[in-house]
CSV table of C-alpha atoms and ligand atoms in Angstrom, one decimal:
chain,number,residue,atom,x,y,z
A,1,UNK,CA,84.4,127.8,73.2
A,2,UNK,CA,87.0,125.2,72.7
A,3,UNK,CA,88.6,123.3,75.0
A,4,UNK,CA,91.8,125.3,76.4
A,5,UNK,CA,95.2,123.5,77.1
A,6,UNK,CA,96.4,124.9,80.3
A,7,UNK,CA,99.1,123.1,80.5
A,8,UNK,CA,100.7,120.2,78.3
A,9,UNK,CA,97.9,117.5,77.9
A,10,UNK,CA,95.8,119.5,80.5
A,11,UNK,CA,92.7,120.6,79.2
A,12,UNK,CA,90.0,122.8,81.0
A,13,UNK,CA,86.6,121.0,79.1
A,14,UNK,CA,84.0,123.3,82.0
A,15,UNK,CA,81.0,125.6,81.0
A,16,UNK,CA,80.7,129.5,81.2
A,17,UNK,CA,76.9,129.7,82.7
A,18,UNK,CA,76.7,133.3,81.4
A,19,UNK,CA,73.1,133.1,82.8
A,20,UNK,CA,72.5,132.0,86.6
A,21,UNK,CA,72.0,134.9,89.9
A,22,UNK,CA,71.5,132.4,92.2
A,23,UNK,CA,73.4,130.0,93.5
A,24,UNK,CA,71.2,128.2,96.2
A,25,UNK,CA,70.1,131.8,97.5
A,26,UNK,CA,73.9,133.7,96.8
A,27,UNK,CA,73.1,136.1,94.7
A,28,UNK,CA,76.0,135.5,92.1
A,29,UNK,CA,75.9,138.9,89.8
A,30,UNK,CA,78.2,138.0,87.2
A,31,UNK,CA,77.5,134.1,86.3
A,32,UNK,CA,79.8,131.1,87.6
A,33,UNK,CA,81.4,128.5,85.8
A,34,UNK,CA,81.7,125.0,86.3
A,35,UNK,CA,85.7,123.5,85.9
A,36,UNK,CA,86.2,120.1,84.8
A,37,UNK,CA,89.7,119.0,83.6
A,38,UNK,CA,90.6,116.3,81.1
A,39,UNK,CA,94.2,115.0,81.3
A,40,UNK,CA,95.6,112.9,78.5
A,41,UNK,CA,98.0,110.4,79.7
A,42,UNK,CA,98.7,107.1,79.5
A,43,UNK,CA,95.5,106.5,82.1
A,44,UNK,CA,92.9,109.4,80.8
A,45,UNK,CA,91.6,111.3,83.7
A,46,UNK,CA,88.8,113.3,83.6
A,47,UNK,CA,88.3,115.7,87.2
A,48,UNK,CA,85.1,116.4,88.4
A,49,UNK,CA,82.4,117.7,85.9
A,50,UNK,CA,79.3,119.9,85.1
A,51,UNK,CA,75.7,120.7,85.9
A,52,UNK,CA,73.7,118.1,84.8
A,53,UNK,CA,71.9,120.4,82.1
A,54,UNK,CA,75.8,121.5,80.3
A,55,UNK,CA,76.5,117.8,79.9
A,56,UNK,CA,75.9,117.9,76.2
A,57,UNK,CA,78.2,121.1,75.9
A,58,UNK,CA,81.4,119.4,78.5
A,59,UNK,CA,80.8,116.4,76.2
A,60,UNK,CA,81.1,118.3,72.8
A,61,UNK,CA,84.6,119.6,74.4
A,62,UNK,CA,85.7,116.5,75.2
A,63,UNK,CA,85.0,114.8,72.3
A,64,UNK,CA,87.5,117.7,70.7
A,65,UNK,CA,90.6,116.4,72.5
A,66,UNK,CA,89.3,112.3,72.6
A,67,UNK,CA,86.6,109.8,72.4
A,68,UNK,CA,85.3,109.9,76.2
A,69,UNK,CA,84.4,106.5,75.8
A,70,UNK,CA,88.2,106.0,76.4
A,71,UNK,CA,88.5,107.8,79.7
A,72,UNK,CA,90.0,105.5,82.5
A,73,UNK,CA,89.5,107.7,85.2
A,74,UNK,CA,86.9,109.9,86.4
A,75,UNK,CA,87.7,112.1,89.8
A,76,UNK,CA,84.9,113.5,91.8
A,77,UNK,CA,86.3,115.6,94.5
A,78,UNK,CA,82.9,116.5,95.2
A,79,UNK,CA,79.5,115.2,95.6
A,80,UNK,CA,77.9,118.7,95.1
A,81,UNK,CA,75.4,118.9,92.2
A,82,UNK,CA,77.4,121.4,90.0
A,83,UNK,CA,80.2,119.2,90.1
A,84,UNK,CA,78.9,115.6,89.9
A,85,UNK,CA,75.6,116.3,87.7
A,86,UNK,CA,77.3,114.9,84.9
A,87,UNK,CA,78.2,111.4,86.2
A,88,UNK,CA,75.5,109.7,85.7
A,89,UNK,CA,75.7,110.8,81.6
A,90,UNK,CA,79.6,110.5,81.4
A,91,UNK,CA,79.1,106.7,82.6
A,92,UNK,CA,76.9,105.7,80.5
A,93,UNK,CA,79.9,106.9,77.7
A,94,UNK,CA,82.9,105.6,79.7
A,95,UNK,CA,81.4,102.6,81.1
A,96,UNK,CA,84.7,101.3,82.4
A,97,UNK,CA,85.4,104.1,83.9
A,98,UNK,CA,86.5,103.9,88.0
A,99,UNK,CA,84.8,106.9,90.1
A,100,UNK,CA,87.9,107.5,92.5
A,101,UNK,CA,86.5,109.6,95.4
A,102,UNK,CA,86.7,109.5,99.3
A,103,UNK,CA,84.6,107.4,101.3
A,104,UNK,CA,82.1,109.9,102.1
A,105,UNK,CA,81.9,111.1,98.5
A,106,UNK,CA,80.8,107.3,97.5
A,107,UNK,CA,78.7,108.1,100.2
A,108,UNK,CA,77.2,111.3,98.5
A,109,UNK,CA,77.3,110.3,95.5
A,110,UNK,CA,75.4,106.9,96.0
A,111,UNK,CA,72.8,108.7,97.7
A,112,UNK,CA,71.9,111.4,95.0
A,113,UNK,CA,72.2,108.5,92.0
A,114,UNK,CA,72.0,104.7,91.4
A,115,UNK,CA,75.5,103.7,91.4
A,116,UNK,CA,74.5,100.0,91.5
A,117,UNK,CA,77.4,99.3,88.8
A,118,UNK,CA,80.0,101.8,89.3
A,119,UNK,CA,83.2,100.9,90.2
A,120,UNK,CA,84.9,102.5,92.7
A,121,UNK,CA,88.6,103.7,94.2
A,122,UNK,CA,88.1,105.8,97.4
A,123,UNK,CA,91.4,107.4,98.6
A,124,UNK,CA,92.7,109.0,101.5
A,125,UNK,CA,95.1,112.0,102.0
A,126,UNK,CA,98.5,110.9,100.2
A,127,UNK,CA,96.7,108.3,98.4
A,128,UNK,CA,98.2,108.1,94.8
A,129,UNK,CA,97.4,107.2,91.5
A,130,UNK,CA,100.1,106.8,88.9
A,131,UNK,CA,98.0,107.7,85.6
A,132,UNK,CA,101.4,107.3,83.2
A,133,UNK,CA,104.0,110.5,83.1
A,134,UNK,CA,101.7,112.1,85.8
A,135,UNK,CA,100.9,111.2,89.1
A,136,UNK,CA,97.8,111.9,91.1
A,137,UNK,CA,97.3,112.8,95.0
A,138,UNK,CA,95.0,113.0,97.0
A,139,UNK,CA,94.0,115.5,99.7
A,140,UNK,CA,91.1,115.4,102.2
A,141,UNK,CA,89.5,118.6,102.3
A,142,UNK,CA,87.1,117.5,105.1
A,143,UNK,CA,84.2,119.9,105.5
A,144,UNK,CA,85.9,122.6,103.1
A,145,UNK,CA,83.1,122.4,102.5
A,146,UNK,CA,81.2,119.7,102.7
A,147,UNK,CA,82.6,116.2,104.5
A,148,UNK,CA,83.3,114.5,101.4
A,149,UNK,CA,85.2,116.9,99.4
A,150,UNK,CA,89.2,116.2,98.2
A,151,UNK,CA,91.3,118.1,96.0
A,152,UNK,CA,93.4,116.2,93.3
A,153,UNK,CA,97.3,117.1,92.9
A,154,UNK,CA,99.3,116.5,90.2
A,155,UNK,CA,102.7,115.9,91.4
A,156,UNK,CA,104.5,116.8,88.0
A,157,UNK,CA,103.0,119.8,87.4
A,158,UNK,CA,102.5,121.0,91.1
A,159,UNK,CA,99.1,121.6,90.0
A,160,UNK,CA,96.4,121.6,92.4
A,161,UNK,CA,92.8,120.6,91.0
A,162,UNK,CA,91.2,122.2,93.9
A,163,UNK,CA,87.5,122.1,93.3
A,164,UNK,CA,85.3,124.4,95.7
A,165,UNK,CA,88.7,126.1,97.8
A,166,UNK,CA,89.8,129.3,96.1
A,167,UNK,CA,86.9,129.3,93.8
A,168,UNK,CA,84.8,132.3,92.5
A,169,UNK,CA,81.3,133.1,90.9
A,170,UNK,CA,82.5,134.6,88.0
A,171,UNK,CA,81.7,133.9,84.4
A,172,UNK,CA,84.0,134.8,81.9
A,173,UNK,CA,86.0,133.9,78.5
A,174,UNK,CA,88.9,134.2,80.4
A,175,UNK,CA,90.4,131.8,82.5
A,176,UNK,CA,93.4,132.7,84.1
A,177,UNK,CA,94.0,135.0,86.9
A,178,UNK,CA,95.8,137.2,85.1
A,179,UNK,CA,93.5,137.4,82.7
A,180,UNK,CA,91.1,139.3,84.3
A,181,UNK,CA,93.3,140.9,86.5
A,182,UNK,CA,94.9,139.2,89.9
A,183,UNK,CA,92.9,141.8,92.0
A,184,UNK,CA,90.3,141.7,90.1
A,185,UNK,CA,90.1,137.6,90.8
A,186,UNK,CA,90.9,137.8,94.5
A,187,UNK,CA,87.6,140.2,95.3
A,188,UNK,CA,85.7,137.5,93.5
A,189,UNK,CA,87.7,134.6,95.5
A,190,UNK,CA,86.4,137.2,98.7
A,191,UNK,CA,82.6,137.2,97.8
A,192,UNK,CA,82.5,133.6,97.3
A,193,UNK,CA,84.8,132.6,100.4
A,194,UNK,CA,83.0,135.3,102.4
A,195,UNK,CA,79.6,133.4,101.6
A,196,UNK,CA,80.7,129.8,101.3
A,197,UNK,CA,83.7,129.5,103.5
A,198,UNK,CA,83.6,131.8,106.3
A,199,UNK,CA,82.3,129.1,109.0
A,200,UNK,CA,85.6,127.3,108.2
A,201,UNK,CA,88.3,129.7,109.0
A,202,UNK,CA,90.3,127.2,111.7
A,203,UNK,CA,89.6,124.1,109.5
A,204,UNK,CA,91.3,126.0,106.6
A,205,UNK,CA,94.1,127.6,108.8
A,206,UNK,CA,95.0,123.5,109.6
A,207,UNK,CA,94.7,122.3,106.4
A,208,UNK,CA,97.0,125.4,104.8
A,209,UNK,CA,99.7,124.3,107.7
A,210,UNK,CA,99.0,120.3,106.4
A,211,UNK,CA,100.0,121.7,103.2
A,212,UNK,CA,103.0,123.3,104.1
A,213,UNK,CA,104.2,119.9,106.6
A,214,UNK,CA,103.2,117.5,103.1
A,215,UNK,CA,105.9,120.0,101.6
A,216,UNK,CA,103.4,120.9,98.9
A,217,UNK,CA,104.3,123.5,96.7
A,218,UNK,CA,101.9,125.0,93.8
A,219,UNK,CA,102.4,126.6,90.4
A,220,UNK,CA,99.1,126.4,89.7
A,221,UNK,CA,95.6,126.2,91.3
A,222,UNK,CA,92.9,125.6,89.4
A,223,UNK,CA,89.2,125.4,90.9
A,224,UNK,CA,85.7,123.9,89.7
A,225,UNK,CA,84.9,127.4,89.5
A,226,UNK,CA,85.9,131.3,87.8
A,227,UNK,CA,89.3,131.7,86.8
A,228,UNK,CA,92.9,129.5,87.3
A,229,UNK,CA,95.9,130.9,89.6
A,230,UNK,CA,99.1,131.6,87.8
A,231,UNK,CA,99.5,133.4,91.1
A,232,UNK,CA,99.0,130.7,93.9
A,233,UNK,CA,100.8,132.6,96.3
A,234,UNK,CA,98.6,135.7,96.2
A,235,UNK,CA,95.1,133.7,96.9
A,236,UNK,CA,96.6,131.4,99.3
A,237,UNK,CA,98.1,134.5,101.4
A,238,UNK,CA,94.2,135.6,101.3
A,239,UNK,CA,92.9,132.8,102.8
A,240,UNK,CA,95.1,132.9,105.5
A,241,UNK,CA,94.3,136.2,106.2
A,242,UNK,CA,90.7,136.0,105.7
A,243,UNK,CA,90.6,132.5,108.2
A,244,UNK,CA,92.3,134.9,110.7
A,245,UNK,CA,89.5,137.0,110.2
A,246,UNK,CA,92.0,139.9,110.0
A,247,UNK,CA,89.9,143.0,110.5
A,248,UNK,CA,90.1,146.5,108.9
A,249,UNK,CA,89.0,149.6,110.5
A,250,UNK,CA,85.9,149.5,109.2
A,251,UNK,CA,82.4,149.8,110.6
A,252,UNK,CA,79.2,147.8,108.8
A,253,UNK,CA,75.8,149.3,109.1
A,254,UNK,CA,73.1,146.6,108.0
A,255,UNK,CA,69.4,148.2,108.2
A,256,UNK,CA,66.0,148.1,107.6
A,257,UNK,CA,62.9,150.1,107.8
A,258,UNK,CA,59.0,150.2,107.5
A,259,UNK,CA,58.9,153.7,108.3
A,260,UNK,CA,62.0,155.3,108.0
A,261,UNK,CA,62.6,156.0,111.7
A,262,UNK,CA,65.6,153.1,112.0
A,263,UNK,CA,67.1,154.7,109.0
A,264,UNK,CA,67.8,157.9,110.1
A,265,UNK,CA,69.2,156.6,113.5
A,266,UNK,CA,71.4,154.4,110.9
A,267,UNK,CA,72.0,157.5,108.6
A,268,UNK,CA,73.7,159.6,112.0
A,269,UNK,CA,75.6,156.5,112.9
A,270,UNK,CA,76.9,156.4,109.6
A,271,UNK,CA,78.1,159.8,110.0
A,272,UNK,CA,79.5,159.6,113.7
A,273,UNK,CA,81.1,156.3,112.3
A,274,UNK,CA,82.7,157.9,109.4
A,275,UNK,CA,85.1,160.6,111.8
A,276,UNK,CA,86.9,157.5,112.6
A,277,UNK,CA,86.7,154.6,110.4
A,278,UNK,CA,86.0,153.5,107.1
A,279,UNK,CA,82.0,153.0,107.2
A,280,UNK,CA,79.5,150.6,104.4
A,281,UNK,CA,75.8,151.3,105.0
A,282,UNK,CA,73.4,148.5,103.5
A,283,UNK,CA,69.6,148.1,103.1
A,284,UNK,CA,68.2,144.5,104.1
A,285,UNK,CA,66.2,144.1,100.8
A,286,UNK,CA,67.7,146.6,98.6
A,287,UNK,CA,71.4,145.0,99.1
A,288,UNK,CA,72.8,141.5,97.8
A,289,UNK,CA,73.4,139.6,101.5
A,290,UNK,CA,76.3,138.3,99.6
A,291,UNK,CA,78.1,141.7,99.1
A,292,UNK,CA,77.1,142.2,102.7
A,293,UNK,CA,78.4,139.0,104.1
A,294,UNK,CA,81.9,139.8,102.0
A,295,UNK,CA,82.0,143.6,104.0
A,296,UNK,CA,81.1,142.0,107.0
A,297,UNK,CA,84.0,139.3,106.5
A,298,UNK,CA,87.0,142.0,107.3
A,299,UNK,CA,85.3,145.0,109.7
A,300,UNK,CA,85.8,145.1,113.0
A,301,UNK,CA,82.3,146.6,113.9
A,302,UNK,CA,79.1,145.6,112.8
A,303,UNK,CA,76.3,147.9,113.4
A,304,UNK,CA,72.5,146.1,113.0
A,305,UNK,CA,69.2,148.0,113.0
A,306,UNK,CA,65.9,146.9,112.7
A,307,UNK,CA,62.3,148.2,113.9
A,308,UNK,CA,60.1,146.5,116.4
A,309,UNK,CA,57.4,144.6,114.6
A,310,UNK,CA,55.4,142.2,116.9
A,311,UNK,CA,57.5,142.2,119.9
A,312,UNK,CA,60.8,141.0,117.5
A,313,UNK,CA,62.8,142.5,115.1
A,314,UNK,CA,61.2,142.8,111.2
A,315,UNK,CA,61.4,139.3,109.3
A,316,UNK,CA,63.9,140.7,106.8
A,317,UNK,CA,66.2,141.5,109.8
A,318,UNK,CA,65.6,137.9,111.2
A,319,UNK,CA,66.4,136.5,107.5
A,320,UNK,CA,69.6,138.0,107.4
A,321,UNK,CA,70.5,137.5,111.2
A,322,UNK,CA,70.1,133.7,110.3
A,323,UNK,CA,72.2,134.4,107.1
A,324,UNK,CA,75.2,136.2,109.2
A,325,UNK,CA,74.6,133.4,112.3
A,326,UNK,CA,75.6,130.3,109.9
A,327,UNK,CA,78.7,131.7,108.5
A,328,UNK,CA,80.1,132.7,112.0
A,329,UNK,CA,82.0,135.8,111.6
A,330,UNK,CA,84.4,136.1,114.8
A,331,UNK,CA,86.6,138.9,116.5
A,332,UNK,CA,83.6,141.8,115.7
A,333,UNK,CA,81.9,144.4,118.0
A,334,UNK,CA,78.4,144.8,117.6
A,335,UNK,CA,75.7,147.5,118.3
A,336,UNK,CA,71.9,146.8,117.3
A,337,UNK,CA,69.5,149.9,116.9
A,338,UNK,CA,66.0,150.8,116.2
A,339,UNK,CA,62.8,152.1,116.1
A,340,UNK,CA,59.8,151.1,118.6
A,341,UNK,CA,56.3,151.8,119.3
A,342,UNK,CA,55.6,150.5,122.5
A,343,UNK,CA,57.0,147.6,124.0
A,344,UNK,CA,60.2,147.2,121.6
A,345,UNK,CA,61.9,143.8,121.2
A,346,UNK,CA,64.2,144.2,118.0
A,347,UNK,CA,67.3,145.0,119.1
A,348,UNK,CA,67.4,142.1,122.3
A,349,UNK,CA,66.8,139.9,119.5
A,350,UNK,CA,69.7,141.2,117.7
A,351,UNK,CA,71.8,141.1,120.9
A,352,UNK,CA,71.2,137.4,121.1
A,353,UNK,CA,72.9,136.5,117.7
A,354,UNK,CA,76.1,138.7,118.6
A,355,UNK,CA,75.8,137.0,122.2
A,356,UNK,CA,76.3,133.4,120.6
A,357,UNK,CA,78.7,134.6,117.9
A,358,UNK,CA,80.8,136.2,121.0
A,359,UNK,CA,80.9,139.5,119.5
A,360,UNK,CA,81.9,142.5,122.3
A,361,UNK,CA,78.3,143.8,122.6
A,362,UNK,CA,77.7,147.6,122.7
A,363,UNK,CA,74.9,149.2,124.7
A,364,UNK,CA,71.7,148.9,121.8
A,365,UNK,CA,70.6,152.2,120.9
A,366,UNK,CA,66.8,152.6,121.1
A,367,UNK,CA,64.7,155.2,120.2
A,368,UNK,CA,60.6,155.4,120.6
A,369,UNK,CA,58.6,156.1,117.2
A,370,UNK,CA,60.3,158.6,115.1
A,371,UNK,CA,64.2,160.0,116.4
A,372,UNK,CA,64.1,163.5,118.2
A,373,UNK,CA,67.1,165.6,117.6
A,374,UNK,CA,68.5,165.2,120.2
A,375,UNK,CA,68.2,161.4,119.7
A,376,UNK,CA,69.9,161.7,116.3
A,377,UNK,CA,73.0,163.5,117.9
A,378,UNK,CA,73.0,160.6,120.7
A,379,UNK,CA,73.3,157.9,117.5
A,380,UNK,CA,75.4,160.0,115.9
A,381,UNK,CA,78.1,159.7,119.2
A,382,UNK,CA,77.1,156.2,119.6
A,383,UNK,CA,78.6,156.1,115.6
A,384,UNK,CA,81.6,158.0,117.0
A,385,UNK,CA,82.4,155.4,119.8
A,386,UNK,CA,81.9,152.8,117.1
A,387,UNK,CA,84.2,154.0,115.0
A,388,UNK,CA,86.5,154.7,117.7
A,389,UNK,CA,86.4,151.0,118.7
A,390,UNK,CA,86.7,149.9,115.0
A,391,UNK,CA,90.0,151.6,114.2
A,392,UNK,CA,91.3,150.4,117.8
A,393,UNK,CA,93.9,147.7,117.0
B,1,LIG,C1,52.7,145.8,111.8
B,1,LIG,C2,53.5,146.5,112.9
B,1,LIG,C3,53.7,145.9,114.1
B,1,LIG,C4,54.3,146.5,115.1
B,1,LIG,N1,54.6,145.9,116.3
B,1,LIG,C5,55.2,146.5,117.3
B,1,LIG,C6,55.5,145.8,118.5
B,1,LIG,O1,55.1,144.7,118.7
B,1,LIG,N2,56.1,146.5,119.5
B,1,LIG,C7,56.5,147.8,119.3
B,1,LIG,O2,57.1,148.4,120.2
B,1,LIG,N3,56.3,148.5,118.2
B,1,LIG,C8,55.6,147.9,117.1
B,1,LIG,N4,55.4,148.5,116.0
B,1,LIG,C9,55.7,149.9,115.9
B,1,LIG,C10,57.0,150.2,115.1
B,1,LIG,O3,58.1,149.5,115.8
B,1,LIG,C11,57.3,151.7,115.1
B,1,LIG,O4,56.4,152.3,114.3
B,1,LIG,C12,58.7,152.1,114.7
B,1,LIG,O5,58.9,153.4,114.8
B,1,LIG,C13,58.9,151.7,113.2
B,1,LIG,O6,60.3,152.0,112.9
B,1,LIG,P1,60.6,152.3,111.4
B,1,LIG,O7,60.1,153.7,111.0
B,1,LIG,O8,62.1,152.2,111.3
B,1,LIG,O9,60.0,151.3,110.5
B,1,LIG,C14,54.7,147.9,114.9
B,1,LIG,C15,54.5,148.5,113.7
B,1,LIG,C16,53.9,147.9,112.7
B,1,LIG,C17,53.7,148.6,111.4
């Protein structure tokens, strides 16, 4: 693919990776893509760049628009692997270029690779860079998501390199919102806030309102990954509403089973649910936790069942308790169920996590061995109440 202008002297030089499912353990279904910019001005400016093994295929794009030996700048607004892998080869081609980064991204950077003779410029919010017609800022994106991220504006063009914030896992020829379809790019942007961003909601909340006091405004948004916003507006109004964690009536059943026993009590919840809310059942270990997480982002109930095995609840429960625990979903209701044989244990285990997330616990629904009918009908009212609950607003 050839470099693509996307605006005058702006070039997107990134990589499709048609190929990779898993992004340090989020299962990405579709591929990713890895942005780096090239901007030809008076100063050239390269922002941010590949995985280390594209290097050879950014460079060949490059090379299409200018000799990289000539760029002047190169901007890593983050320290992440997928962004910076290709530092170490791009300075060893533009050996005069500065690395302009923040202070923790020198940091970073100087920890994963010998930096002894890079030169560096580390800015602060508002920090600017005049590069020739254009001029850069700089904003502090601290812990969005990792301390030493930044995004990179270009005054000009109101164009917002963003790097990580409104990204998607999404690999494809296209690269504009549009493109693909701005729906279509916003359940993507979902997926990957759901699983990347979630813990982050009031740090995002400020930094949208420290946009809005800089006076900011945006034409265009462009990530280190998936597809470029002609429509700012529309992803930007999602991340406010997703940092509210702005619920839909909806009810989340996460299960699993070694017998089948905690499946049917999900199975009748699922149906009591469904008489008054919108209801997504998913298998532990048949189901991507990514899709889960993204389901689980905007429902107001979360339903969690798991039988007992050794006194606790079954290790692929635990794995995705400590999965959901991290990215702190907030304002939820929870119920945990199961199955037991003697002594039971799963579902306090369960109650702890929605205990320390400060979800409004539900009494847990516990049934010995396999459900009764009569059991089944008392799940299938719990579901009721749940659902109930759920479409309360
Ligand atoms: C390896 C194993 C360990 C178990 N450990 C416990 C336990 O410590 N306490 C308990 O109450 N039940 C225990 N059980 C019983 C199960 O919880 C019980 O069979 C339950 O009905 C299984 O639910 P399921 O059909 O949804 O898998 C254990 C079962 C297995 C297979």
């Amino acid at each position: 693919m050839k470099p693509m202008e996307i605006l005058e002297n702006v070039y997107w030089v990134g990589v499709i990776d048609w190929d990779e499912r898993d992004f340090h353990g989020f299962e990405i279904v579709r591929g990713a893509t890895y942005n780096a910019y090239l901007i030809i001005d008076k100063k050239i400016t390269l922002v941010d760049t590949v995985k280390h093994k594209f290097f050879p295929e950014m460079i060949e794009r490059i090379k299409q628009v200018i000799d990289p030996s000539q760029i002047d700048y190169i901007i890593s607004n983050h320290v992440e692997m997928d962004h910076s892998g290709s530092l170490v080869g791009m300075k060893k081609i533009a050996k005069d270029a500065t690395i302009v980064c923040t202070q923790k991204g020198k940091y970073g950077l100087c920890k994963y690779f010998d930096c002894g003779d890079w030169e560096f410029r580390v800015v602060r919010t508002g920090d600017e860079i005049k590069i020739g017609k254009r001029t850069l800022m700089f904003l502090e994106m601290r812990m969005l998501h990792w301390p030493d991220n930044m995004a990179t504006y270009v005054k000009e063009d109101k164009l917002l390199l963003s790097n990580d914030a409104f990204g998607q896992h999404i690999a494809s020829v296209e690269r504009f919102d549009e493109e693909i379809g701005v729906d279509e790019a916003i359940k993507w942007a979902k997926i990957y806030y759901a699983n990347i961003l979630m813990p982050f909601g009031n740090l995002i909340k400020k930094k949208l309102k420290e946009i809005g006091d800089l006076g900011l405004q945006f034409n265009m948004i462009a990530p280190s990954h998936g597809v470029i916003w002609r429509n700012p507006e529309k992803i930007i109004e999602s991340y406010a509403k997703w940092a509210n964690f702005e619920n839909e009536n909806k009810v989340v059943i996460v299960y699993d089973t070694m017998w089948k026993s905690t499946a049917k009590i999900a199975k009748a919840i699922a149906d009591g649910a469904a008489t008054k809310a919108k209801v997504r059942m998913f298998h532990v270990r048949r189901d991507a936790l990514s899709e889960i997480m993204t389901e689980i982002l905007d429902a107001k109930a979360i339903a969690i069942g798991s039988p007992t095995m050794h006194n606790t609840v079954f290790p692929p429960v635990a794995g995705f308790l400590a999965y959901m625990k991290g990215l702190k979903p907030k304002n939820k209701i929870g119920l945990a169920f199961g199955s037991y044989g003697w002594s039971g244990g799963a579902t306090k285990e369960i109650n702890r996590v929605f205990e320390e997330l400060r979800f409004e616990v539900m009494e847990p629904l516990e049934v010995m061995y396999k459900p009764t009918r009569e059991e089944l009908e008392m799940a299938y009212d719990v579901g009721v109440e749940l659902g109930k609950r759920a479409s309360k607003t």
